[in-house]
Amino acid sequence: MHFEILIEDASGELLLGSLLPKILGKNGDSHTWRTHAYRGIGRLPKDLRGKTDPWRRILLDQLPRILAGYGRSLPSTDAAVVVVVDLDERDCIAFKQELLQIQKRCHPRPKALFRLAIEEMEAWLLGDRNAIVKAFPRAKMHVLHSYRQDSICGTWETLADTLFPGGSPALKAEGYPRIGRRSANGPL
């Protein structure tokens, strides 16, 4: 099966780049995939038409148009679109329903899977403390040990406080999209 994977930022793309071969096997063996990183999550358009500037590459702003295009271009039996986004402050059930409504409005309808990172994708990284220590020997262990797995606590901030000089306040001062570029290019 082939997967077109849409992800809200470059750091998520890097994370999936190392996870997908472990989950699906080597790209091209039994499955193939392409990942497409966007420059942020954005918002779903009110009218679900997605008439925003495509050059801005903001995922949810473009999603209606993108899904409609995949509905016309992907073979329905052997391909799927996977949309991976952070839930952030949204209501999980309502947000998933909004995403499904966009898919239902496409003719033909693409096979699509919507995967929501309930806290943030950085929680996946914080879940493997040994890997963090191995990759970043200077990680602030007291911050890392204060993190409780699967807690709702601001995981990107915790990861930044663990790895980035000055922590999340210094990184926030640099502003977005610098935050996404820093986390994508590591160390934060």
mmCIF file of N, CA and C in Angstrom, residues 49-154:
data_model
loop_
_atom_site.group_PDB
_atom_site.id
_atom_site.type_symbol
_atom_site.label_atom_id
_atom_site.label_comp_id
_atom_site.label_asym_id
_atom_site.label_seq_id
_atom_site.Cartn_x
_atom_site.Cartn_y
_atom_site.Cartn_z
ATOM 1 N N ARG A 49 -13.794 25.267 1.846
ATOM 2 C CA ARG A 49 -13.322 25.301 0.462
ATOM 3 C C ARG A 49 -11.811 25.420 0.370
ATOM 4 N N GLY A 50 -11.173 25.931 1.379
ATOM 5 C CA GLY A 50 -9.717 26.027 1.366
ATOM 6 C C GLY A 50 -9.177 26.985 0.347
ATOM 7 N N LYS A 51 -9.768 28.167 0.235
ATOM 8 C CA LYS A 51 -9.328 29.140 -0.765
ATOM 9 C C LYS A 51 -8.255 30.061 -0.198
ATOM 10 N N THR A 52 -7.272 29.499 0.443
ATOM 11 C CA THR A 52 -6.174 30.295 0.974
ATOM 12 C C THR A 52 -4.973 30.172 0.049
ATOM 13 N N ASP A 53 -3.981 30.968 0.293
ATOM 14 C CA ASP A 53 -2.783 31.004 -0.534
ATOM 15 C C ASP A 53 -1.998 29.695 -0.417
ATOM 16 N N PRO A 54 -1.911 28.895 -1.488
ATOM 17 C CA PRO A 54 -1.194 27.611 -1.408
ATOM 18 C C PRO A 54 0.297 27.764 -1.140
ATOM 19 N N TRP A 55 0.865 28.931 -1.414
ATOM 20 C CA TRP A 55 2.294 29.128 -1.188
ATOM 21 C C TRP A 55 2.627 29.235 0.286
ATOM 22 N N ARG A 56 1.628 29.529 1.121
ATOM 23 C CA ARG A 56 1.892 29.643 2.557
ATOM 24 C C ARG A 56 2.135 28.277 3.180
ATOM 25 N N ARG A 57 1.637 27.208 2.591
ATOM 26 C CA ARG A 57 1.845 25.822 3.044
ATOM 27 C C ARG A 57 1.470 25.627 4.513
ATOM 28 N N ILE A 58 0.256 26.046 4.863
ATOM 29 C CA ILE A 58 -0.300 25.820 6.188
ATOM 30 C C ILE A 58 -1.303 24.679 6.037
ATOM 31 N N LEU A 59 -1.139 23.603 6.790
ATOM 32 C CA LEU A 59 -1.842 22.349 6.530
ATOM 33 C C LEU A 59 -3.368 22.459 6.549
ATOM 34 N N LEU A 60 -3.965 22.836 7.653
ATOM 35 C CA LEU A 60 -5.424 22.816 7.723
ATOM 36 C C LEU A 60 -6.059 23.830 6.777
ATOM 37 N N ASP A 61 -5.397 24.964 6.551
ATOM 38 C CA ASP A 61 -5.916 25.946 5.601
ATOM 39 C C ASP A 61 -6.084 25.321 4.216
ATOM 40 N N GLN A 62 -5.175 24.432 3.861
ATOM 41 C CA GLN A 62 -5.146 23.825 2.529
ATOM 42 C C GLN A 62 -5.861 22.469 2.452
ATOM 43 N N LEU A 63 -6.196 21.890 3.585
ATOM 44 C CA LEU A 63 -6.653 20.497 3.619
ATOM 45 C C LEU A 63 -7.843 20.191 2.709
ATOM 46 N N PRO A 64 -8.902 21.014 2.648
ATOM 47 C CA PRO A 64 -10.006 20.671 1.736
ATOM 48 C C PRO A 64 -9.547 20.523 0.289
ATOM 49 N N ARG A 65 -8.730 21.443 -0.162
ATOM 50 C CA ARG A 65 -8.223 21.398 -1.539
ATOM 51 C C ARG A 65 -7.315 20.186 -1.760
ATOM 52 N N ILE A 66 -6.466 19.919 -0.780
ATOM 53 C CA ILE A 66 -5.518 18.807 -0.906
ATOM 54 C C ILE A 66 -6.251 17.467 -0.937
ATOM 55 N N LEU A 67 -7.188 17.266 -0.021
ATOM 56 C CA LEU A 67 -7.928 16.004 -0.001
ATOM 57 C C LEU A 67 -8.729 15.807 -1.284
ATOM 58 N N ALA A 68 -9.323 16.881 -1.788
ATOM 59 C CA ALA A 68 -10.066 16.767 -3.052
ATOM 60 C C ALA A 68 -9.134 16.337 -4.179
ATOM 61 N N GLY A 69 -7.927 16.908 -4.206
ATOM 62 C CA GLY A 69 -6.954 16.516 -5.230
ATOM 63 C C GLY A 69 -6.548 15.060 -5.103
ATOM 64 N N TYR A 70 -6.321 14.593 -3.878
ATOM 65 C CA TYR A 70 -5.984 13.186 -3.686
ATOM 66 C C TYR A 70 -7.158 12.286 -4.059
ATOM 67 N N GLY A 71 -8.378 12.743 -3.821
ATOM 68 C CA GLY A 71 -9.547 11.965 -4.227
ATOM 69 C C GLY A 71 -9.566 11.715 -5.728
ATOM 70 N N ARG A 72 -9.109 12.699 -6.489
ATOM 71 C CA ARG A 72 -9.079 12.561 -7.947
ATOM 72 C C ARG A 72 -7.852 11.810 -8.454
ATOM 73 N N SER A 73 -6.754 11.840 -7.681
ATOM 74 C CA SER A 73 -5.497 11.324 -8.238
ATOM 75 C C SER A 73 -5.001 10.011 -7.658
ATOM 76 N N LEU A 74 -5.395 9.651 -6.437
ATOM 77 C CA LEU A 74 -4.887 8.415 -5.835
ATOM 78 C C LEU A 74 -5.769 7.230 -6.195
ATOM 79 N N PRO A 75 -5.160 6.104 -6.522
ATOM 80 C CA PRO A 75 -5.980 4.899 -6.713
ATOM 81 C C PRO A 75 -6.635 4.523 -5.388
ATOM 82 N N SER A 76 -7.932 4.304 -5.421
ATOM 83 C CA SER A 76 -8.679 4.141 -4.168
ATOM 84 C C SER A 76 -8.370 2.842 -3.428
ATOM 85 N N THR A 77 -7.924 1.828 -4.106
ATOM 86 C CA THR A 77 -7.741 0.540 -3.433
ATOM 87 C C THR A 77 -6.369 0.359 -2.813
ATOM 88 N N ASP A 78 -5.371 1.055 -3.323
ATOM 89 C CA ASP A 78 -4.014 0.765 -2.884
ATOM 90 C C ASP A 78 -3.267 1.978 -2.342
ATOM 91 N N ALA A 79 -3.996 3.012 -1.919
ATOM 92 C CA ALA A 79 -3.333 4.211 -1.412
ATOM 93 C C ALA A 79 -4.227 4.899 -0.389
ATOM 94 N N ALA A 80 -3.579 5.598 0.524
ATOM 95 C CA ALA A 80 -4.312 6.357 1.537
ATOM 96 C C ALA A 80 -3.550 7.616 1.885
ATOM 97 N N VAL A 81 -4.295 8.628 2.281
ATOM 98 C CA VAL A 81 -3.729 9.864 2.802
ATOM 99 C C VAL A 81 -3.778 9.749 4.321
ATOM 100 N N VAL A 82 -2.673 10.069 4.979
ATOM 101 C CA VAL A 82 -2.623 10.068 6.438
ATOM 102 C C VAL A 82 -2.310 11.491 6.874
ATOM 103 N N VAL A 83 -3.200 12.075 7.664
ATOM 104 C CA VAL A 83 -3.019 13.436 8.158
ATOM 105 C C VAL A 83 -2.655 13.330 9.638
ATOM 106 N N VAL A 84 -1.464 13.831 9.997
ATOM 107 C CA VAL A 84 -0.976 13.757 11.377
ATOM 108 C C VAL A 84 -0.824 15.173 11.909
ATOM 109 N N VAL A 85 -1.597 15.497 12.954
ATOM 110 C CA VAL A 85 -1.552 16.844 13.533
ATOM 111 C C VAL A 85 -1.636 16.761 15.052
ATOM 112 N N ASP A 86 -1.142 17.804 15.686
ATOM 113 C CA ASP A 86 -1.312 17.941 17.130
ATOM 114 C C ASP A 86 -2.744 18.366 17.414
ATOM 115 N N LEU A 87 -3.298 17.885 18.498
ATOM 116 C CA LEU A 87 -4.641 18.291 18.903
ATOM 117 C C LEU A 87 -4.629 19.714 19.455
ATOM 118 N N ASP A 88 -3.529 20.089 20.088
ATOM 119 C CA ASP A 88 -3.385 21.389 20.736
ATOM 120 C C ASP A 88 -4.536 21.579 21.720
ATOM 121 N N GLU A 89 -5.272 22.667 21.631
ATOM 122 C CA GLU A 89 -6.333 22.957 22.603
ATOM 123 C C GLU A 89 -7.724 22.565 22.089
ATOM 124 N N ARG A 90 -7.791 21.826 21.007
ATOM 125 C CA ARG A 90 -9.077 21.489 20.399
ATOM 126 C C ARG A 90 -9.771 20.349 21.148
ATOM 127 N N ASP A 91 -11.081 20.284 20.978
ATOM 128 C CA ASP A 91 -11.871 19.154 21.465
ATOM 129 C C ASP A 91 -11.641 17.997 20.497
ATOM 130 N N CYS A 92 -11.160 16.882 20.996
ATOM 131 C CA CYS A 92 -10.743 15.750 20.156
ATOM 132 C C CYS A 92 -11.872 15.236 19.259
ATOM 133 N N ILE A 93 -13.026 14.983 19.827
ATOM 134 C CA ILE A 93 -14.131 14.398 19.058
ATOM 135 C C ILE A 93 -14.644 15.386 18.016
ATOM 136 N N ALA A 94 -14.821 16.643 18.406
ATOM 137 C CA ALA A 94 -15.314 17.644 17.460
ATOM 138 C C ALA A 94 -14.326 17.866 16.322
ATOM 139 N N PHE A 95 -13.027 17.913 16.643
ATOM 140 C CA PHE A 95 -12.006 18.122 15.624
ATOM 141 C C PHE A 95 -11.974 16.962 14.638
ATOM 142 N N LYS A 96 -12.021 15.755 15.145
ATOM 143 C CA LYS A 96 -12.027 14.581 14.256
ATOM 144 C C LYS A 96 -13.250 14.609 13.343
ATOM 145 N N GLN A 97 -14.399 15.005 13.867
ATOM 146 C CA GLN A 97 -15.606 15.101 13.044
ATOM 147 C C GLN A 97 -15.450 16.154 11.943
ATOM 148 N N GLU A 98 -14.817 17.271 12.264
ATOM 149 C CA GLU A 98 -14.575 18.302 11.251
ATOM 150 C C GLU A 98 -13.694 17.758 10.129
ATOM 151 N N LEU A 99 -12.661 17.021 10.501
ATOM 152 C CA LEU A 99 -11.766 16.434 9.502
ATOM 153 C C LEU A 99 -12.507 15.426 8.636
ATOM 154 N N LEU A 100 -13.338 14.605 9.246
ATOM 155 C CA LEU A 100 -14.120 13.617 8.489
ATOM 156 C C LEU A 100 -15.118 14.296 7.541
ATOM 157 N N GLN A 101 -15.670 15.433 7.951
ATOM 158 C CA GLN A 101 -16.598 16.164 7.084
ATOM 159 C C GLN A 101 -15.897 16.651 5.821
ATOM 160 N N ILE A 102 -14.663 17.083 5.950
ATOM 161 C CA ILE A 102 -13.904 17.508 4.765
ATOM 162 C C ILE A 102 -13.743 16.329 3.818
ATOM 163 N N GLN A 103 -13.378 15.176 4.371
ATOM 164 C CA GLN A 103 -13.205 13.982 3.543
ATOM 165 C C GLN A 103 -14.519 13.612 2.846
ATOM 166 N N LYS A 104 -15.629 13.668 3.562
ATOM 167 C CA LYS A 104 -16.933 13.283 2.997
ATOM 168 C C LYS A 104 -17.371 14.198 1.863
ATOM 169 N N ARG A 105 -16.901 15.440 1.860
ATOM 170 C CA ARG A 105 -17.295 16.389 0.816
ATOM 171 C C ARG A 105 -16.514 16.200 -0.479
ATOM 172 N N CYS A 106 -15.512 15.361 -0.464
ATOM 173 C CA CYS A 106 -14.699 15.121 -1.663
ATOM 174 C C CYS A 106 -15.383 14.105 -2.569
ATOM 175 N N HIS A 107 -15.388 14.407 -3.873
ATOM 176 C CA HIS A 107 -15.938 13.472 -4.859
ATOM 177 C C HIS A 107 -14.951 13.376 -6.007
ATOM 178 N N PRO A 108 -14.319 12.239 -6.203
ATOM 179 C CA PRO A 108 -14.399 11.024 -5.383
ATOM 180 C C PRO A 108 -13.698 11.225 -4.039
ATOM 181 N N ARG A 109 -14.101 10.429 -3.080
ATOM 182 C CA ARG A 109 -13.590 10.530 -1.716
ATOM 183 C C ARG A 109 -12.284 9.741 -1.589
ATOM 184 N N PRO A 110 -11.214 10.400 -1.109
ATOM 185 C CA PRO A 110 -9.964 9.653 -0.904
ATOM 186 C C PRO A 110 -10.052 8.797 0.354
ATOM 187 N N LYS A 111 -9.295 7.722 0.361
ATOM 188 C CA LYS A 111 -9.137 6.971 1.603
ATOM 189 C C LYS A 111 -8.227 7.829 2.478
ATOM 190 N N ALA A 112 -8.696 8.220 3.651
ATOM 191 C CA ALA A 112 -7.916 9.109 4.510
ATOM 192 C C ALA A 112 -7.991 8.648 5.953
ATOM 193 N N LEU A 113 -6.866 8.779 6.629
ATOM 194 C CA LEU A 113 -6.771 8.473 8.050
ATOM 195 C C LEU A 113 -6.315 9.743 8.754
ATOM 196 N N PHE A 114 -6.986 10.081 9.836
ATOM 197 C CA PHE A 114 -6.629 11.274 10.602
ATOM 198 C C PHE A 114 -6.081 10.819 11.939
ATOM 199 N N ARG A 115 -4.835 11.199 12.218
ATOM 200 C CA ARG A 115 -4.178 10.799 13.458
ATOM 201 C C ARG A 115 -3.820 12.042 14.250
ATOM 202 N N LEU A 116 -4.345 12.103 15.475
ATOM 203 C CA LEU A 116 -4.177 13.276 16.322
ATOM 204 C C LEU A 116 -3.220 12.963 17.460
ATOM 205 N N ALA A 117 -2.186 13.770 17.573
ATOM 206 C CA ALA A 117 -1.301 13.670 18.734
ATOM 207 C C ALA A 117 -1.994 14.464 19.841
ATOM 208 N N ILE A 118 -2.471 13.761 20.858
ATOM 209 C CA ILE A 118 -3.335 14.374 21.859
ATOM 210 C C ILE A 118 -2.638 15.514 22.585
ATOM 211 N N GLU A 119 -1.450 15.333 23.033
ATOM 212 C CA GLU A 119 -0.719 16.451 23.640
ATOM 213 C C GLU A 119 0.079 17.089 22.500
ATOM 214 N N GLU A 120 1.219 16.574 22.213
ATOM 215 C CA GLU A 120 2.033 17.034 21.101
ATOM 216 C C GLU A 120 2.933 15.877 20.700
ATOM 217 N N MET A 121 3.430 15.896 19.491
ATOM 218 C CA MET A 121 4.286 14.816 19.030
ATOM 219 C C MET A 121 5.575 14.712 19.832
ATOM 220 N N GLU A 122 5.979 15.791 20.473
ATOM 221 C CA GLU A 122 7.184 15.745 21.293
ATOM 222 C C GLU A 122 7.044 14.738 22.434
ATOM 223 N N ALA A 123 5.803 14.394 22.799
ATOM 224 C CA ALA A 123 5.590 13.386 23.846
ATOM 225 C C ALA A 123 6.183 12.045 23.420
ATOM 226 N N TRP A 124 6.182 11.754 22.108
ATOM 227 C CA TRP A 124 6.787 10.513 21.633
ATOM 228 C C TRP A 124 8.280 10.528 21.933
ATOM 229 N N LEU A 125 8.900 11.684 21.727
ATOM 230 C CA LEU A 125 10.337 11.791 21.981
ATOM 231 C C LEU A 125 10.632 11.681 23.471
ATOM 232 N N LEU A 126 9.849 12.361 24.290
ATOM 233 C CA LEU A 126 10.072 12.322 25.731
ATOM 234 C C LEU A 126 9.810 10.942 26.310
ATOM 235 N N GLY A 127 9.107 10.110 25.583
ATOM 236 C CA GLY A 127 8.819 8.752 26.047
ATOM 237 C C GLY A 127 10.040 7.849 26.085
ATOM 238 N N ASP A 128 11.110 8.235 25.417
ATOM 239 C CA ASP A 128 12.327 7.417 25.408
ATOM 240 C C ASP A 128 13.476 8.233 25.996
ATOM 241 N N ARG A 129 13.510 8.282 27.307
ATOM 242 C CA ARG A 129 14.538 9.089 27.995
ATOM 243 C C ARG A 129 15.948 8.630 27.663
ATOM 244 N N ASN A 130 16.149 7.319 27.549
ATOM 245 C CA ASN A 130 17.489 6.810 27.235
ATOM 246 C C ASN A 130 17.974 7.323 25.883
ATOM 247 N N ALA A 131 17.062 7.394 24.902
ATOM 248 C CA ALA A 131 17.438 7.899 23.580
ATOM 249 C C ALA A 131 17.797 9.378 23.648
ATOM 250 N N ILE A 132 17.064 10.142 24.451
ATOM 251 C CA ILE A 132 17.377 11.564 24.594
ATOM 252 C C ILE A 132 18.764 11.742 25.199
ATOM 253 N N VAL A 133 19.051 10.995 26.243
ATOM 254 C CA VAL A 133 20.352 11.103 26.913
ATOM 255 C C VAL A 133 21.474 10.672 25.973
ATOM 256 N N LYS A 134 21.212 9.625 25.196
ATOM 257 C CA LYS A 134 22.227 9.152 24.253
ATOM 258 C C LYS A 134 22.475 10.197 23.154
ATOM 259 N N ALA A 135 21.406 10.790 22.647
ATOM 260 C CA ALA A 135 21.541 11.776 21.576
ATOM 261 C C ALA A 135 22.037 13.128 22.092
ATOM 262 N N PHE A 136 21.656 13.453 23.326
ATOM 263 C CA PHE A 136 21.994 14.755 23.891
ATOM 264 C C PHE A 136 22.573 14.568 25.293
ATOM 265 N N PRO A 137 23.846 14.219 25.402
ATOM 266 C CA PRO A 137 24.440 13.945 26.715
ATOM 267 C C PRO A 137 24.360 15.119 27.692
ATOM 268 N N ARG A 138 24.195 16.329 27.174
ATOM 269 C CA ARG A 138 24.109 17.500 28.058
ATOM 270 C C ARG A 138 22.668 17.848 28.431
ATOM 271 N N ALA A 139 21.737 16.967 28.145
ATOM 272 C CA ALA A 139 20.333 17.216 28.490
ATOM 273 C C ALA A 139 20.204 17.477 29.986
ATOM 274 N N LYS A 140 19.306 18.379 30.324
ATOM 275 C CA LYS A 140 19.073 18.713 31.733
ATOM 276 C C LYS A 140 18.232 17.608 32.362
ATOM 277 N N MET A 141 18.904 16.736 33.083
ATOM 278 C CA MET A 141 18.260 15.533 33.618
ATOM 279 C C MET A 141 17.146 15.856 34.611
ATOM 280 N N HIS A 142 17.297 16.912 35.415
ATOM 281 C CA HIS A 142 16.248 17.233 36.388
ATOM 282 C C HIS A 142 14.936 17.591 35.685
ATOM 283 N N VAL A 143 15.018 18.246 34.525
ATOM 284 C CA VAL A 143 13.805 18.564 33.763
ATOM 285 C C VAL A 143 13.246 17.291 33.143
ATOM 286 N N LEU A 144 14.122 16.493 32.560
ATOM 287 C CA LEU A 144 13.698 15.251 31.926
ATOM 288 C C LEU A 144 13.017 14.321 32.921
ATOM 289 N N HIS A 145 13.559 14.212 34.116
ATOM 290 C CA HIS A 145 12.977 13.324 35.124
ATOM 291 C C HIS A 145 11.688 13.880 35.722
ATOM 292 N N SER A 146 11.439 15.177 35.579
ATOM 293 C CA SER A 146 10.188 15.745 36.104
ATOM 294 C C SER A 146 9.011 15.488 35.173
ATOM 295 N N TYR A 147 9.292 15.080 33.916
ATOM 296 C CA TYR A 147 8.224 14.818 32.955
ATOM 297 C C TYR A 147 7.521 13.511 33.291
ATOM 298 N N ARG A 148 6.196 13.542 33.330
ATOM 299 C CA ARG A 148 5.391 12.344 33.562
ATOM 300 C C ARG A 148 4.762 11.934 32.233
ATOM 301 N N GLN A 149 5.102 10.736 31.761
ATOM 302 C CA GLN A 149 4.642 10.257 30.458
ATOM 303 C C GLN A 149 3.122 10.341 30.343
ATOM 304 N N ASP A 150 2.662 10.812 29.186
ATOM 305 C CA ASP A 150 1.253 10.945 28.837
ATOM 306 C C ASP A 150 0.514 11.992 29.662
ATOM 307 N N SER A 151 1.244 12.862 30.337
ATOM 308 C CA SER A 151 0.578 13.947 31.055
ATOM 309 C C SER A 151 0.329 15.094 30.077
ATOM 310 N N ILE A 152 -0.659 15.896 30.373
ATOM 311 C CA ILE A 152 -0.938 17.085 29.591
ATOM 312 C C ILE A 152 -0.187 18.227 30.268
ATOM 313 N N CYS A 153 0.967 18.585 29.689
ATOM 314 C CA CYS A 153 1.838 19.501 30.429
ATOM 315 C C CYS A 153 2.596 20.490 29.563
ATOM 316 N N GLY A 154 2.359 20.520 28.278
ATOM 317 C CA GLY A 154 3.191 21.378 27.429
ATOM 318 C C GLY A 154 4.476 20.651 27.074
#
